[in-house]
Backbone as numpy.savetxt, mean C-alpha at the origin, in Angstrom:
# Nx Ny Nz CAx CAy CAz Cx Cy Cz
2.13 -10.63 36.07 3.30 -10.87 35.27 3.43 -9.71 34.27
4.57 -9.01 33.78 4.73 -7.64 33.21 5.68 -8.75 32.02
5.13 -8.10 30.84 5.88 -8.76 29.61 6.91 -7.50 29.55
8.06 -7.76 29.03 9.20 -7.07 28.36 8.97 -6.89 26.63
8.67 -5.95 26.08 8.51 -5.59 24.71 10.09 -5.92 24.28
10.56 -6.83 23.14 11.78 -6.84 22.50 11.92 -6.54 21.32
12.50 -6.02 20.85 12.86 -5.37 19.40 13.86 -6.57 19.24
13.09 -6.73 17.48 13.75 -7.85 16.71 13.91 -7.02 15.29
15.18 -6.55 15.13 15.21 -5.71 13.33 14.82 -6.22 12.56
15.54 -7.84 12.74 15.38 -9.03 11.46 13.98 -9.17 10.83
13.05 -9.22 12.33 11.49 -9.38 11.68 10.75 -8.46 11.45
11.18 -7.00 12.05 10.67 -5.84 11.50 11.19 -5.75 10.18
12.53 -6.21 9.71 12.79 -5.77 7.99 12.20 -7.29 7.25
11.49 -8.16 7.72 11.31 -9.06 7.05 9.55 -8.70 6.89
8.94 -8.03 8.18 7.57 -7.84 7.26 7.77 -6.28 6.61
9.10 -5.68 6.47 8.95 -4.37 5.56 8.93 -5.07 4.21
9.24 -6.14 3.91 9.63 -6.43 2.68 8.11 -7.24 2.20
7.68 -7.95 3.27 6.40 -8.18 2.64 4.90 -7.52 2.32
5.56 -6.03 3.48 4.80 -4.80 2.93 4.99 -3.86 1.91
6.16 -4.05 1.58 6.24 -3.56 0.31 5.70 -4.30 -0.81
5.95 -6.17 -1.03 5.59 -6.39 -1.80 3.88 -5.96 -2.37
3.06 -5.55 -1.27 1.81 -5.02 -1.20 2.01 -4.05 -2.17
3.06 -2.92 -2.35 2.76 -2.10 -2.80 3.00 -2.64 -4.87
3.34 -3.53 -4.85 3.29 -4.19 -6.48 2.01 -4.80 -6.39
1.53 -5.50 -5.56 0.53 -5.92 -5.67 -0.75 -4.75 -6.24
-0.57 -3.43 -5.59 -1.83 -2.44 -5.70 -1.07 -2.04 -7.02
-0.13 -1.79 -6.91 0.29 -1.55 -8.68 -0.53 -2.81 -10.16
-0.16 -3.91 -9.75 -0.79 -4.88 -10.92 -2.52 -4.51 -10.56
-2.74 -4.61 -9.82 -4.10 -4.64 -9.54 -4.65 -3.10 -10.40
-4.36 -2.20 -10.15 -4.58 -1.03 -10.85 -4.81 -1.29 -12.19
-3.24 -1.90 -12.94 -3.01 -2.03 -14.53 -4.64 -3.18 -14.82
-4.59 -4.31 -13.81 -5.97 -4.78 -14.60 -7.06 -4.58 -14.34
-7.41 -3.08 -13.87 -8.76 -2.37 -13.66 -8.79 -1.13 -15.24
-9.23 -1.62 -16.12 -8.98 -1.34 -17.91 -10.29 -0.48 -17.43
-11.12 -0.87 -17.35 -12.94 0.14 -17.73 -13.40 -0.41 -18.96
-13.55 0.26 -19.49 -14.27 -0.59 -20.96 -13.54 0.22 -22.42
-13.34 -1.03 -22.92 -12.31 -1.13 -23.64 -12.61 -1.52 -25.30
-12.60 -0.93 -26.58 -13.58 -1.66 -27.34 -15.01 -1.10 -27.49
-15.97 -1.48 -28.65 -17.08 -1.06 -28.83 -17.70 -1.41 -27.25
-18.61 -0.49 -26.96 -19.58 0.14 -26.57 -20.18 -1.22 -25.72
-20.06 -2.15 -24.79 -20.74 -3.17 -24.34 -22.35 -3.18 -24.02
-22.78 -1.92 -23.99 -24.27 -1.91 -23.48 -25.07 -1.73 -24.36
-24.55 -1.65 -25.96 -24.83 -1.56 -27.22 -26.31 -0.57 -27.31
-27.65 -0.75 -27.54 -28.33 -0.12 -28.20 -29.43 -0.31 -26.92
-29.15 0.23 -25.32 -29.51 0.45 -24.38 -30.37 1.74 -24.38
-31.79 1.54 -24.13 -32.75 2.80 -23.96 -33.18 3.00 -22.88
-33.05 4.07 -22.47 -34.06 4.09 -21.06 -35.29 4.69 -21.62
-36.58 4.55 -20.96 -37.57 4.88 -21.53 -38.02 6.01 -21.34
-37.48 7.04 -20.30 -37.60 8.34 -19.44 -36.54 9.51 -20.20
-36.13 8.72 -20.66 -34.68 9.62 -21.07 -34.40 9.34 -22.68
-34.90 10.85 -23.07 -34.56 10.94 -24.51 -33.21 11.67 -24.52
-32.25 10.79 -25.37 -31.42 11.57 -25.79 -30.52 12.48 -26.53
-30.03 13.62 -26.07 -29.74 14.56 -27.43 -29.23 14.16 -28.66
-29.29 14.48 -28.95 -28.46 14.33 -30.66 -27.52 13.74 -30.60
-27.27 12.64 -31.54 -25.47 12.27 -31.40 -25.18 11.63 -29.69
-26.35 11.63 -28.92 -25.48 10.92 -27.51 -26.72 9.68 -27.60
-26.57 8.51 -26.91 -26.97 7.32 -26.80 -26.74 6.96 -25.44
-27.95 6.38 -24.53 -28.41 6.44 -23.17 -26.65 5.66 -22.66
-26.69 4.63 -23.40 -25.81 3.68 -22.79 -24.21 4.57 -22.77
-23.80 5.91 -23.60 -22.53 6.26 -23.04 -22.87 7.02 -21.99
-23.80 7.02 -21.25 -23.83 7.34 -19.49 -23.12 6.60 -19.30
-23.78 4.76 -18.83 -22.81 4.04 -18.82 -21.08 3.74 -18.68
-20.97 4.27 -19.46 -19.65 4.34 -20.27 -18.72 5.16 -19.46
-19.26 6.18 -19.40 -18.69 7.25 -18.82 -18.74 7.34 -17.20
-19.73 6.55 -16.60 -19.89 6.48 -15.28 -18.72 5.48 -15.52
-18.43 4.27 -15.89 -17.28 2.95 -15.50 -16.14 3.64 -15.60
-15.86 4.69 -16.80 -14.65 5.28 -16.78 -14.03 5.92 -15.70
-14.90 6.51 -14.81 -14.71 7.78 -13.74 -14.91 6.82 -12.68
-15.51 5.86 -12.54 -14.83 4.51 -11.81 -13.85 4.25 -11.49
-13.40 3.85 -12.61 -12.06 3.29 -12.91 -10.99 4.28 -12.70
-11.16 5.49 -13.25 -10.11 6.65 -12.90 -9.81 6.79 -10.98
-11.16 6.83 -10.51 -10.69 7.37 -9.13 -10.46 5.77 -8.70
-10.81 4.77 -8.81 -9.97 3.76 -8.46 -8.82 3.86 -8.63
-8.16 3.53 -9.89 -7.11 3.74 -9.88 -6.28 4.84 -9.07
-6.73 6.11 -8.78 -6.33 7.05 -7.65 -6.15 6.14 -6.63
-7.38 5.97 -6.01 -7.54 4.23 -4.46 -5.71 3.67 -4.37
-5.85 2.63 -5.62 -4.53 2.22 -5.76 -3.68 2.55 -5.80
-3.40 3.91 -6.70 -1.64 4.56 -6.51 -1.69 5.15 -4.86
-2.76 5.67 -4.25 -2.97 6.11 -2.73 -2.11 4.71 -2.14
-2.45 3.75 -2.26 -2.58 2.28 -1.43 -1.13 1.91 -1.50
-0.53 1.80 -2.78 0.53 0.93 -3.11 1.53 2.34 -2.28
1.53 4.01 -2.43 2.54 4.30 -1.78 2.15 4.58 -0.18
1.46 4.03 0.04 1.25 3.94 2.08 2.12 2.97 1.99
2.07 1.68 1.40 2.71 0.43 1.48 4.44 0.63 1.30
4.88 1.53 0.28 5.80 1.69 0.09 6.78 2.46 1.39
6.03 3.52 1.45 6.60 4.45 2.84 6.57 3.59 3.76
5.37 2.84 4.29 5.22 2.22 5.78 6.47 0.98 6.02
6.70 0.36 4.62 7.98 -0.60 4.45 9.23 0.41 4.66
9.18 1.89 4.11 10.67 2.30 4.67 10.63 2.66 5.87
9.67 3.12 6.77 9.19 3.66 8.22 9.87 2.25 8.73
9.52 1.23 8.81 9.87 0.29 9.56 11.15 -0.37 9.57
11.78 0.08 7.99 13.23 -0.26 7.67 14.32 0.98 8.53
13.62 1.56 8.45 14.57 3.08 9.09 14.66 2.71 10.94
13.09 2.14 11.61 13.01 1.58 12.90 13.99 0.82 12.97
14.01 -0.34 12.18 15.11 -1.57 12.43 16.35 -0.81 12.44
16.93 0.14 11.76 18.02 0.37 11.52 18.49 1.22 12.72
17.72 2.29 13.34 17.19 2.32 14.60 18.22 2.02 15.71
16.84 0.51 15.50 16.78 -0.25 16.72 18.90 -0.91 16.62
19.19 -0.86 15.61 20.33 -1.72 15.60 21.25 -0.76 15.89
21.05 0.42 15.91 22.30 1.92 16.16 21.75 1.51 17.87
21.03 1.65 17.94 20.67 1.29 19.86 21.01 0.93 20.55
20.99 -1.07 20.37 21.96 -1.97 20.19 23.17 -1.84 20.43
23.80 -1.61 19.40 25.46 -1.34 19.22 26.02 -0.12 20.37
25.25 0.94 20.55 25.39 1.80 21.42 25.11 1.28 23.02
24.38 0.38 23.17 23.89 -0.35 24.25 24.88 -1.18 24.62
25.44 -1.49 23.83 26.73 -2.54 23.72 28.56 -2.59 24.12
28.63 -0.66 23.44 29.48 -0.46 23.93 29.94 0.22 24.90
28.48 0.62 26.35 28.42 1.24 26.78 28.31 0.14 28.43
28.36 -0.92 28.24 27.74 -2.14 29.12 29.08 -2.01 30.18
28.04 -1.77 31.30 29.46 -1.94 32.63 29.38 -3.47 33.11
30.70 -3.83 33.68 30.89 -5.62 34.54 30.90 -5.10 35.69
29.59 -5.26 36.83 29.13 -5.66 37.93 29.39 -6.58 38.55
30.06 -7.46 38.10 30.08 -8.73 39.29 31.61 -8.68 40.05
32.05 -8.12 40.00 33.14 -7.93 40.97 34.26 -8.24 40.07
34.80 -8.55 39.19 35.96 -9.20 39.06 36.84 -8.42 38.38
36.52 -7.15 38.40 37.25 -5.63 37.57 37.79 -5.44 39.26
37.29 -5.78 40.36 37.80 -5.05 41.49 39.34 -5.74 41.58
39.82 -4.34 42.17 41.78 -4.99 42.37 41.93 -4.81 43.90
């Protein structure tokens, strides 16, 4: 049995729209990836191997590692949310496409069954 592939616009523009909403989703998700925010959470953290220079304190390693975390995450996410964005117009532009196709398919349709014959 050989399946026939059918193009449906309606449901190609109905999951563009729920792939886009993806791309708000990686947007909020970004805004509540903060890093650390406020005094110093790892407060008066020593490592016992590691003296540190003057004026620096073990725990803004810490600090500075969550930040650079958080920075290239946030990169992750603005990456994420515009795949989502493009791949929703890629598929809106298909449907639109598929419907110029259609219409061209449509007005191009010959009557075979005899009843044009004179």
């Amino acid at each position: 049995m050989t399946r026939v592939l059918q193009s449906d616009p309606e449901s190609m523009e109905r999951v563009a729209g729920k792939v886009e909403v993806l791309h708000d989703h990686f947007k909020d998700s970004k805004q509540k990836m903060v890093g650390v925010a406020g005094p110093n959470p790892f407060g008066e953290i020593k490592h016992p191997d590691h003296v540190p220079a003057p004026g620096e304190h073990p725990s803004e390693h810490a600090v500075n590692t969550l930040q650079t975390y958080r920075d290239r995450m946030h990169g992750e996410f603005d990456a994420a949310a515009d795949l989502m964005k493009s791949t929703g117009g890629a598929l809106r532009e298909a449907a639109r496409a598929m419907r110029g196709t259609d219409d061209a398919a449509a007005d191009s349709l010959t009557v075979k069954d005899g009843s044009l014959d004179l």
